[in-house]
Amino acid sequence: MVDYCLGNLVNYFNLSEETIMKNLNYGDTFYGTNADLLNELGFRTNEGELFKKWYKSTYVLTDNILIWIVPINGENHNGWINSYQEQEKIIVETNLYNIKHPIGLTHNYRVVIDKTKKINESIYTFKGLYKLNPDSNNKVRIWERVVDKYSL
């Protein structure tokens, strides 16, 4: 029964079996590209292959949780500024151009990966699981860290 349930979970979320046991701890670091990160975490394409490229800043885990891969450095990135407060326990996401994105309708939790670009590669650092503060709106979203460890 356990193998059957695990197999269904692996198929449902399009994960490799190694992913189920992947534990992330605050500060865990990965190198390369977004695709390299997803591969390292054990995710695969719909065809079961390694990712060759992934340019999006998000990867959906469940109906309520996604992986968020963005720079959190207080700089403008395509109309969004993401910055830390209170020793990285809070992330403030500011929408500069009033881009309409539904708030709180689906993904209220984010597995946060802070992306730092270097000349030839990017550095990805796990920061924790964050929950959307209910006082957030389309202009400013406030994310509060719930835990600094997460098991995929």
XYZ file of N, CA and C in Angstrom:
456
model
N 0.814 -1.194 0.000
C 0.000 0.000 0.000
C 0.859 1.260 0.000
N 1.932 1.289 0.778
C 2.807 2.466 0.820
C 3.423 2.723 -0.536
N 3.923 1.663 -1.214
C 4.513 1.841 -2.537
C 3.497 2.383 -3.527
N 2.268 1.881 -3.456
C 1.217 2.342 -4.351
C 0.925 3.826 -4.131
N 0.783 4.236 -2.866
C 0.518 5.647 -2.548
C 1.675 6.531 -2.980
N 2.900 6.092 -2.711
C 4.076 6.850 -3.107
C 4.109 6.994 -4.622
N 3.828 5.901 -5.323
C 3.807 5.941 -6.787
C 2.778 6.916 -7.305
N 1.578 6.943 -6.698
C 0.549 7.889 -7.120
C 0.980 9.320 -6.858
N 1.598 9.563 -5.706
C 2.078 10.894 -5.376
C 3.149 11.334 -6.366
N 4.069 10.430 -6.680
C 5.127 10.731 -7.639
C 4.523 11.070 -8.987
N 3.544 10.285 -9.446
C 2.914 10.548 -10.736
C 2.086 11.829 -10.719
N 1.344 12.060 -9.642
C 0.471 13.222 -9.556
C 1.257 14.531 -9.645
N 2.362 14.607 -8.930
C 3.141 15.842 -8.918
C 4.282 15.835 -9.924
N 4.377 14.779 -10.747
C 5.426 14.683 -11.753
C 6.811 14.777 -11.111
N 7.005 14.001 -10.059
C 8.258 14.007 -9.321
C 9.006 12.708 -9.552
N 10.308 12.728 -9.341
C 11.057 11.484 -9.279
C 10.982 11.003 -7.838
N 11.205 9.728 -7.584
C 11.065 9.201 -6.233
C 12.062 9.833 -5.267
N 13.230 10.277 -5.758
C 14.212 10.916 -4.889
C 13.664 12.231 -4.319
N 12.775 12.892 -5.068
C 12.244 14.178 -4.643
C 11.448 14.057 -3.353
N 10.722 12.962 -3.202
C 9.868 12.797 -2.037
C 10.694 12.939 -0.760
N 11.938 12.525 -0.794
C 12.787 12.557 0.387
C 13.725 13.762 0.406
N 13.587 14.686 -0.540
C 14.486 15.840 -0.601
C 14.136 16.825 0.506
N 15.046 17.003 1.428
C 14.854 17.941 2.528
C 15.660 19.199 2.256
N 15.002 20.338 2.352
C 15.676 21.617 2.184
C 15.801 22.281 3.539
N 16.972 22.819 3.816
C 17.230 23.552 5.050
C 17.639 24.975 4.699
N 17.267 25.920 5.555
C 17.607 27.312 5.337
C 19.093 27.441 4.963
N 19.346 28.143 3.871
C 20.717 28.374 3.439
C 21.256 27.352 2.461
N 20.525 26.249 2.213
C 20.988 25.281 1.204
C 21.192 26.014 -0.109
N 22.300 25.719 -0.784
C 22.685 26.455 -1.979
C 22.842 25.521 -3.164
N 22.405 25.995 -4.318
C 22.503 25.265 -5.579
C 23.090 26.209 -6.617
N 23.698 25.647 -7.673
C 24.357 26.461 -8.697
C 23.893 26.045 -10.081
N 23.946 26.988 -11.030
C 23.628 26.678 -12.419
C 22.510 27.544 -12.958
N 21.496 26.890 -13.517
C 20.353 27.568 -14.123
C 19.082 27.145 -13.399
N 17.963 27.784 -13.740
C 16.686 27.369 -13.167
C 16.423 25.887 -13.450
N 16.740 25.455 -14.663
C 16.547 24.050 -15.030
C 17.424 23.143 -14.169
N 18.680 23.528 -13.958
C 19.577 22.739 -13.105
C 19.002 22.612 -11.695
N 18.445 23.706 -11.184
C 17.847 23.686 -9.848
C 16.696 22.688 -9.789
N 15.766 22.776 -10.740
C 14.623 21.857 -10.749
C 15.087 20.410 -10.871
N 16.086 20.169 -11.705
C 16.621 18.807 -11.844
C 17.235 18.320 -10.537
N 17.993 19.184 -9.881
C 18.634 18.824 -8.610
C 17.590 18.507 -7.537
N 16.467 19.204 -7.585
C 15.396 18.961 -6.620
C 14.589 17.710 -6.964
N 14.866 17.129 -8.134
C 14.226 15.873 -8.516
C 13.037 16.001 -9.436
N 12.747 17.194 -9.916
C 11.607 17.374 -10.813
C 11.987 16.975 -12.230
N 10.976 16.574 -13.004
C 11.184 16.149 -14.384
C 10.087 16.740 -15.265
N 10.318 16.746 -16.571
C 9.312 17.215 -17.517
C 8.147 16.227 -17.537
N 7.081 16.593 -18.230
C 5.937 15.686 -18.354
C 6.317 14.362 -19.010
N 7.390 14.378 -19.780
C 7.864 13.163 -20.437
C 8.845 12.386 -19.564
N 9.097 12.863 -18.348
C 10.014 12.178 -17.440
C 11.483 12.489 -17.684
N 11.747 13.483 -18.491
C 13.122 13.862 -18.834
C 13.621 14.979 -17.915
N 14.943 15.167 -17.891
C 15.525 16.310 -17.186
C 15.133 17.601 -17.909
N 14.986 18.666 -17.151
C 14.720 19.962 -17.770
C 15.974 20.445 -18.482
N 15.814 20.948 -19.706
C 16.925 21.547 -20.437
C 16.919 23.056 -20.256
N 15.715 23.616 -20.044
C 15.592 25.053 -19.784
C 14.316 25.285 -18.988
N 14.323 26.345 -18.191
C 13.152 26.775 -17.423
C 13.345 28.246 -17.115
N 12.627 29.093 -17.830
C 12.810 30.532 -17.698
C 11.817 31.188 -16.744
N 10.816 30.446 -16.314
C 9.806 31.004 -15.411
C 10.381 31.184 -14.014
N 9.751 32.071 -13.249
C 10.190 32.301 -11.867
C 9.415 31.433 -10.883
N 8.477 30.648 -11.375
C 7.698 29.776 -10.492
C 7.620 28.359 -11.045
N 7.395 27.434 -10.132
C 7.137 26.037 -10.487
C 6.067 25.554 -9.513
N 4.922 25.136 -10.037
C 3.784 24.763 -9.200
C 4.010 23.393 -8.569
N 3.864 23.340 -7.231
C 3.935 22.070 -6.503
C 2.545 21.491 -6.269
N 1.635 22.311 -5.752
C 0.262 21.887 -5.476
C -0.669 23.037 -5.825
N -1.951 22.866 -5.552
C -2.910 23.936 -5.803
C -2.670 25.147 -4.912
N -1.914 24.974 -3.834
C -1.720 26.063 -2.879
C -0.250 26.425 -2.642
N 0.676 25.656 -3.219
C 2.116 25.880 -2.975
C 2.870 25.916 -4.297
N 3.750 26.897 -4.435
C 4.644 26.899 -5.590
C 6.066 27.220 -5.158
N 7.010 26.841 -5.993
C 8.404 27.220 -5.786
C 8.578 28.574 -6.464
N 9.160 29.512 -5.756
C 9.350 30.875 -6.246
C 10.842 31.116 -6.368
N 11.323 31.325 -7.589
C 12.752 31.461 -7.881
C 12.996 32.883 -8.390
N 13.340 33.790 -7.478
C 13.495 35.204 -7.853
C 14.632 35.848 -7.076
N 15.189 36.942 -7.622
C 16.134 37.740 -6.839
C 15.368 38.510 -5.762
N 15.849 38.457 -4.548
C 15.240 39.223 -3.451
C 16.303 40.180 -2.947
N 16.450 41.282 -3.692
C 17.568 42.190 -3.433
C 17.174 43.663 -3.435
N 15.872 43.961 -3.471
C 15.421 45.344 -3.444
C 15.548 46.075 -4.766
N 15.853 45.354 -5.851
C 15.990 45.974 -7.168
C 14.792 45.646 -8.042
N 14.550 46.500 -9.046
C 13.449 46.298 -9.984
C 13.779 45.152 -10.939
N 12.913 44.156 -10.965
C 13.026 43.026 -11.893
C 11.685 42.882 -12.597
N 11.614 43.408 -13.818
C 10.400 43.314 -14.635
C 9.162 43.868 -13.926
N 9.320 44.971 -13.228
C 8.188 45.614 -12.582
C 7.891 45.133 -11.177
N 8.764 44.311 -10.631
C 8.588 43.800 -9.264
C 9.850 44.086 -8.456
N 9.654 44.527 -7.218
C 10.763 44.680 -6.282
C 10.487 43.759 -5.102
N 11.427 42.870 -4.834
C 11.320 41.948 -3.703
C 12.427 42.270 -2.718
N 12.044 42.449 -1.452
C 13.041 42.773 -0.438
C 12.701 42.089 0.879
N 13.753 41.865 1.670
C 13.602 41.227 2.975
C 13.362 42.272 4.062
N 12.680 41.831 5.112
C 12.556 42.605 6.341
C 12.697 41.635 7.512
N 13.052 42.169 8.649
C 13.153 41.394 9.882
C 14.001 40.124 9.715
N 15.244 40.301 9.298
C 16.210 39.218 9.125
C 15.668 38.079 8.267
N 15.074 38.437 7.127
C 14.565 37.507 6.126
C 13.331 36.732 6.570
N 12.713 37.128 7.669
C 11.480 36.459 8.109
C 10.278 36.954 7.309
N 10.418 38.115 6.694
C 9.344 38.703 5.893
C 9.918 39.116 4.536
N 9.148 38.851 3.489
C 9.490 39.330 2.148
C 8.374 40.263 1.712
N 8.749 41.450 1.246
C 7.789 42.399 0.700
C 7.966 42.389 -0.818
N 6.883 42.078 -1.504
C 6.859 42.000 -2.964
C 6.038 43.193 -3.461
N 6.703 44.134 -4.132
C 6.043 45.354 -4.583
C 5.860 45.322 -6.097
N 4.639 45.574 -6.529
C 4.247 45.592 -7.929
C 4.303 47.042 -8.410
N 5.313 47.393 -9.193
C 5.519 48.781 -9.615
C 4.535 49.263 -10.667
N 4.063 48.370 -11.509
C 3.241 48.771 -12.644
C 1.788 48.355 -12.502
N 1.381 47.992 -11.289
C 0.013 47.562 -11.027
C -0.415 46.433 -11.961
N 0.495 45.498 -12.183
C 0.210 44.309 -12.985
C -0.839 43.493 -12.238
N -1.888 43.114 -12.906
C -2.975 42.392 -12.250
C -2.633 40.899 -12.130
N -2.480 40.459 -10.907
C -2.292 39.050 -10.589
C -3.229 38.726 -9.440
N -4.028 37.659 -9.553
C -4.951 37.352 -8.454
C -4.203 37.041 -7.162
N -4.669 37.618 -6.084
C -4.058 37.427 -4.777
C -4.907 36.451 -3.973
N -4.260 35.458 -3.394
C -4.939 34.581 -2.461
C -5.938 33.623 -3.077
N -6.030 33.569 -4.402
C -6.994 32.667 -5.013
C -6.463 31.240 -5.078
N -5.169 31.096 -5.243
C -4.615 29.744 -5.358
C -3.385 29.538 -4.488
N -2.279 30.104 -4.862
C -0.997 29.793 -4.222
C -0.702 30.734 -3.057
N -1.135 30.339 -1.873
C -0.918 31.143 -0.674
C 0.406 30.843 0.014
N 1.123 29.834 -0.460
C 2.409 29.460 0.122
C 3.458 29.431 -0.980
N 4.676 29.824 -0.613
C 5.795 29.777 -1.561
C 7.008 29.152 -0.898
N 7.597 28.198 -1.599
C 8.915 27.685 -1.233
C 9.877 28.667 -1.893
N 10.559 29.475 -1.086
C 11.334 30.597 -1.616
C 12.783 30.206 -1.866
N 13.205 30.447 -3.110
C 14.590 30.267 -3.536
C 15.087 31.627 -4.016
N 16.031 32.206 -3.288
C 16.602 33.512 -3.632
C 17.664 33.294 -4.707
N 17.481 33.953 -5.846
C 18.367 33.775 -6.998
C 19.326 34.958 -7.114
N 20.623 34.661 -7.108
C 21.655 35.678 -7.277
C 22.406 35.373 -8.564
N 22.417 36.314 -9.505
C 23.091 36.090 -10.786
C 24.560 36.465 -10.697
N 25.392 35.583 -11.198
C 26.815 35.844 -11.357
C 27.110 35.856 -12.859
N 28.344 36.020 -13.250
C 28.696 36.146 -14.668
C 28.287 34.911 -15.476
N 28.676 33.718 -15.042
C 28.446 32.513 -15.835
C 27.347 31.599 -15.300
N 26.841 31.891 -14.115
C 25.807 31.031 -13.539
C 25.036 31.806 -12.477
N 24.035 31.162 -11.959
C 23.266 31.750 -10.872
C 23.457 30.925 -9.615
N 23.295 31.577 -8.478
C 23.357 30.904 -7.186
C 21.951 30.946 -6.601
N 21.476 29.799 -6.166
C 20.122 29.665 -5.637
C 20.224 29.279 -4.169
N 19.553 30.046 -3.300
C 19.623 29.789 -1.863
C 18.212 29.612 -1.305
N 17.995 28.475 -0.654
C 16.694 28.194 -0.051
C 16.507 29.053 1.195
N 15.356 29.746 1.293
C 15.084 30.640 2.417
C 13.962 30.154 3.324
N 13.116 29.249 2.852
C 12.047 28.725 3.691
C 10.718 28.678 2.966
N 9.694 28.273 3.719
C 8.324 28.270 3.231
C 7.650 29.519 3.792
N 7.089 30.339 2.903
C 6.460 31.593 3.285
C 4.967 31.543 2.980
N 4.187 32.212 3.828
C 2.740 32.274 3.666
C 2.331 33.712 3.369
N 1.369 33.873 2.469
C 0.864 35.189 2.116
C 0.088 35.790 3.279
N 0.456 37.002 3.679
C -0.255 37.718 4.732
C -1.607 38.160 4.174
N -2.705 37.960 4.922
C -4.039 38.310 4.407
C -4.233 39.799 4.134
N -3.373 40.661 4.662
C -3.478 42.093 4.392
C -2.851 42.500 3.059
N -2.325 41.529 2.307
C -1.688 41.818 1.021
C -2.726 42.260 -0.004
N -2.229 42.963 -1.028
C -3.097 43.397 -2.121
C -2.325 43.308 -3.426
N -2.918 43.787 -4.542
C -2.250 43.693 -5.840
C -1.010 44.563 -5.936
N -0.886 45.582 -5.106
C 0.271 46.485 -5.151
C 1.415 45.999 -4.268
N 1.092 45.537 -3.068
C 2.113 45.077 -2.126
C 1.668 43.750 -1.509
N 2.522 42.762 -1.652
C 2.265 41.460 -1.043
C 3.285 41.237 0.061
N 2.818 40.741 1.170
C 3.699 40.473 2.301
C 3.710 38.962 2.537
N 4.904 38.403 2.536
C 5.093 36.967 2.733
C 5.828 36.760 4.053
N 5.279 35.906 4.908
C 5.860 35.649 6.229
C 6.379 34.215 6.285
N 7.628 34.079 6.722
C 8.213 32.734 6.788
C 7.498 31.915 7.853
N 7.080 30.726 7.455
C 6.394 29.798 8.342
C 7.401 28.809 8.940
N 8.275 28.283 8.072
C 9.322 27.344 8.492
C 10.582 27.594 7.667
N 11.735 27.241 8.220
C 12.988 27.387 7.473
C 13.525 26.039 6.997
N 12.715 24.998 7.099
C 13.019 23.677 6.547
C 11.804 23.218 5.777
N 12.033 22.463 4.703
C 10.901 21.996 3.919
C 11.272 20.693 3.220
N 10.366 19.749 3.244
C 10.558 18.471 2.552
C 9.684 18.444 1.324
N 10.308 18.258 0.194
C 9.559 18.168 -1.061
C 8.935 16.796 -1.198
